[in-house]
XYZ file of C-alpha atoms in Angstrom:
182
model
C -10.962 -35.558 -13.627
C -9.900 -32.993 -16.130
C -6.925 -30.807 -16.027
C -3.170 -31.573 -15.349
C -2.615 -33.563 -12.244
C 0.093 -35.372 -10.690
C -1.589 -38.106 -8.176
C 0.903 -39.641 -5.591
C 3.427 -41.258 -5.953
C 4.270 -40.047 -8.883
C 7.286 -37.515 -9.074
C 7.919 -35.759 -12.161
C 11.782 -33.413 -11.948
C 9.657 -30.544 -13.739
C 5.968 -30.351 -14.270
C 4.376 -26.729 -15.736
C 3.834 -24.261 -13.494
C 1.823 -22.711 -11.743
C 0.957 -25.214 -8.999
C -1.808 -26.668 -5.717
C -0.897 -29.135 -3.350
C -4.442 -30.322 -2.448
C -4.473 -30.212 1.010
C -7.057 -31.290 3.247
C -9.736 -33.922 4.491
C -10.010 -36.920 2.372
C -13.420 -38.224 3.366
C -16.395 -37.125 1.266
C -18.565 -34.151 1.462
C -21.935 -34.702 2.811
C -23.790 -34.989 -0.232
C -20.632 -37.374 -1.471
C -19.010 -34.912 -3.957
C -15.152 -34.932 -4.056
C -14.168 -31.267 -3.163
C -10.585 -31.934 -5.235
C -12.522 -33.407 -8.049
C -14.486 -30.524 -8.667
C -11.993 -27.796 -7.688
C -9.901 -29.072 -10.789
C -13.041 -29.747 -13.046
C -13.646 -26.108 -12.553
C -10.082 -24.981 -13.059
C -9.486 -27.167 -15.986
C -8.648 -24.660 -18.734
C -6.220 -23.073 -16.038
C -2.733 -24.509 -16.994
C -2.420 -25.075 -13.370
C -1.021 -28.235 -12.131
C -2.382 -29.999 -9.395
C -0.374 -31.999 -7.075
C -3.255 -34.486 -5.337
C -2.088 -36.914 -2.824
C -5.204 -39.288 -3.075
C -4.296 -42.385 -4.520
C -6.056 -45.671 -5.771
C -4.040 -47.943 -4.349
C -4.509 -46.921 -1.188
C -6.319 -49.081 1.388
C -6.865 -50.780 5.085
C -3.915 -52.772 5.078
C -1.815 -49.303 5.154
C -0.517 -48.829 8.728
C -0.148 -44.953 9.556
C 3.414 -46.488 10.926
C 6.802 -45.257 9.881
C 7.323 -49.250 9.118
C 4.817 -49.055 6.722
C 7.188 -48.489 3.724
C 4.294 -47.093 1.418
C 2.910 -45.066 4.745
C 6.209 -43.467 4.651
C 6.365 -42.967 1.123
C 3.602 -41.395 1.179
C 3.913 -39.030 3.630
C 7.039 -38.023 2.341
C 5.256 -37.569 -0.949
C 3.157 -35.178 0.567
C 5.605 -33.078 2.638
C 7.912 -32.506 -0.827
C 5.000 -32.040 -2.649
C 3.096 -28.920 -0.717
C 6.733 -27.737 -0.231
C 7.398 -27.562 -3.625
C 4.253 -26.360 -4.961
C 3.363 -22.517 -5.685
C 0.021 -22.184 -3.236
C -1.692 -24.762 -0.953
C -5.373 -25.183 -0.874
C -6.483 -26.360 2.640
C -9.864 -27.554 2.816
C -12.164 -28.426 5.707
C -15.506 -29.776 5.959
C -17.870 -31.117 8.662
C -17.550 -34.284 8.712
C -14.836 -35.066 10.045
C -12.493 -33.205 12.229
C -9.249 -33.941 9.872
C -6.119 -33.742 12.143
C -3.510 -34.484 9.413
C -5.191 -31.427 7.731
C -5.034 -29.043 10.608
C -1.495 -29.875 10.425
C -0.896 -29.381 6.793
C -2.014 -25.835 7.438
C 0.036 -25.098 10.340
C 3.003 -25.739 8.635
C 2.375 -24.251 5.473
C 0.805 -20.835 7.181
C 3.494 -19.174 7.455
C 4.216 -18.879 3.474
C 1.210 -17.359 2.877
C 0.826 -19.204 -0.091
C -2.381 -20.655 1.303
C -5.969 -20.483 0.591
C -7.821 -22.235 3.413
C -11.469 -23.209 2.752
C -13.383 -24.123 6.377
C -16.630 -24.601 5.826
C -19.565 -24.057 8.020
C -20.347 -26.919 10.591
C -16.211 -27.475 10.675
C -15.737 -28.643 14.698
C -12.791 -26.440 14.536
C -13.466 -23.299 12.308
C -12.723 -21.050 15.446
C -8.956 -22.608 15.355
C -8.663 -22.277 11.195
C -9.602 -18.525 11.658
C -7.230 -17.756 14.257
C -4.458 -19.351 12.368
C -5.702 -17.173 8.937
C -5.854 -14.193 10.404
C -2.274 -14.389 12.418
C -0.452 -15.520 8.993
C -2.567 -13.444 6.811
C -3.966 -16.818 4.919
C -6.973 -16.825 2.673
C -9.933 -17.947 4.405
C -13.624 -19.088 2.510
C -16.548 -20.771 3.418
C -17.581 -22.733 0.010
C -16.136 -24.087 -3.052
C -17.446 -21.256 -5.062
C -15.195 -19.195 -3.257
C -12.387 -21.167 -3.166
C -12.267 -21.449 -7.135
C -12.645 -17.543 -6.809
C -10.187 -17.590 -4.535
C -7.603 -19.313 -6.609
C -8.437 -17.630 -9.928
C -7.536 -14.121 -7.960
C -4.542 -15.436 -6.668
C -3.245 -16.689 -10.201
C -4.720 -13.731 -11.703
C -7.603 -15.252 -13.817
C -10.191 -13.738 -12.938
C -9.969 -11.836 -16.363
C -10.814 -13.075 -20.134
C -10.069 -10.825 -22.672
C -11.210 -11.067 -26.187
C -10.411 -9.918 -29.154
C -12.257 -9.679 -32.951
C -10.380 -12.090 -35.529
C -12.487 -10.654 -38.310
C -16.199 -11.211 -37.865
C -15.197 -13.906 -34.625
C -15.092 -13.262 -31.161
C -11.684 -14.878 -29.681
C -10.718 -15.459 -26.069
C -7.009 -14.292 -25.818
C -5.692 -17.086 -23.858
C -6.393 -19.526 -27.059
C -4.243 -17.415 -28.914
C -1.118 -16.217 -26.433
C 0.024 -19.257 -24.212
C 1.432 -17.470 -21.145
C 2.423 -18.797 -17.949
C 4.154 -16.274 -15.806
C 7.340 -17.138 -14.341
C 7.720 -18.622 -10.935
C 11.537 -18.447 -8.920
């Protein structure tokens, strides 16, 4: 995976900005593709900083149990992680209904920081609409359209280029901006 991301549990005080929490289900996509994988492969020349809860460590001896010290650290992980990040991606797929998921996006609705991606077959699209359209949340039905999606809301969906004599230059190798965030 390309691009700059922070994988749990790590916890940097500042990391560049702008910034995703990668919300969403964690089980593959039917043809076995990793949706956060290629979301940041495709967004790698983006300065954005992914925060990306999956973790390698991870496995069945974890107990979804607040006595499950690494459980716990993990979920608290999460919850200061999509709160502190600049936009939450949200994504759903068929297989699998994803309950933590549905709540990750009920609690970050309300920001409207959120770009929800519920693809077709999702058991519970009908829900995932309702709760875009009250809070005004970005809904799309493919990963195409979710890295369109994000590139709008950061505002790169333009390259310009310039001539540096008889070359063609994108400007972004030349200026490196990054907008300020509060």
């Amino acid at each position: 995976m390309e691009g700059n991301v922070i994988h749990a549990p790590d916890t940097p005080k500042n990391f560049p900005r702008p910034s995703i929490f990668l919300a969403g289900t964690t089980t593959p996509l039917p043809n076995g593709d990793n949706w956060r994988k290629n979301l940041v492969n495709r967004l790698a020349n983006s300065k954005i900083t992914f925060l990306d809860p999956t973790r390698k460590d991870w496995d069945e001896t974890w107990k979804e149990d607040a006595s499950d010290q690494r459980w716990a650290d993990q979920v608290d992980w999460e919850m200061k992680m999509r709160e502190t990040a600049d936009i939450v991606v949200v994504f759903f797929h068929g297989s699998t209904l994803a309950p933590i998921s549905l709540l990750e996006l009920g609690l970050s609705a309300k920001s409207r920081n959120v770009i929800v991606c519920a693809m077709p077959g999702y058991q519970k699209r009908g829900y995932v609409e309702a709760v875009c359209k009250l809070h005004k949340c970005t809904l799309v039905t493919s990963e195409e359209e979710l890295v369109s999606a994000v590139k709008e809301k950061f505002g790169l969906h333009y390259e310009l280029w310039m001539r540096k004599g008889d070359d063609k230059v994108k400007m972004s190798d030349l200026v490196d901006f990054v907008p300020e965030y509060p």
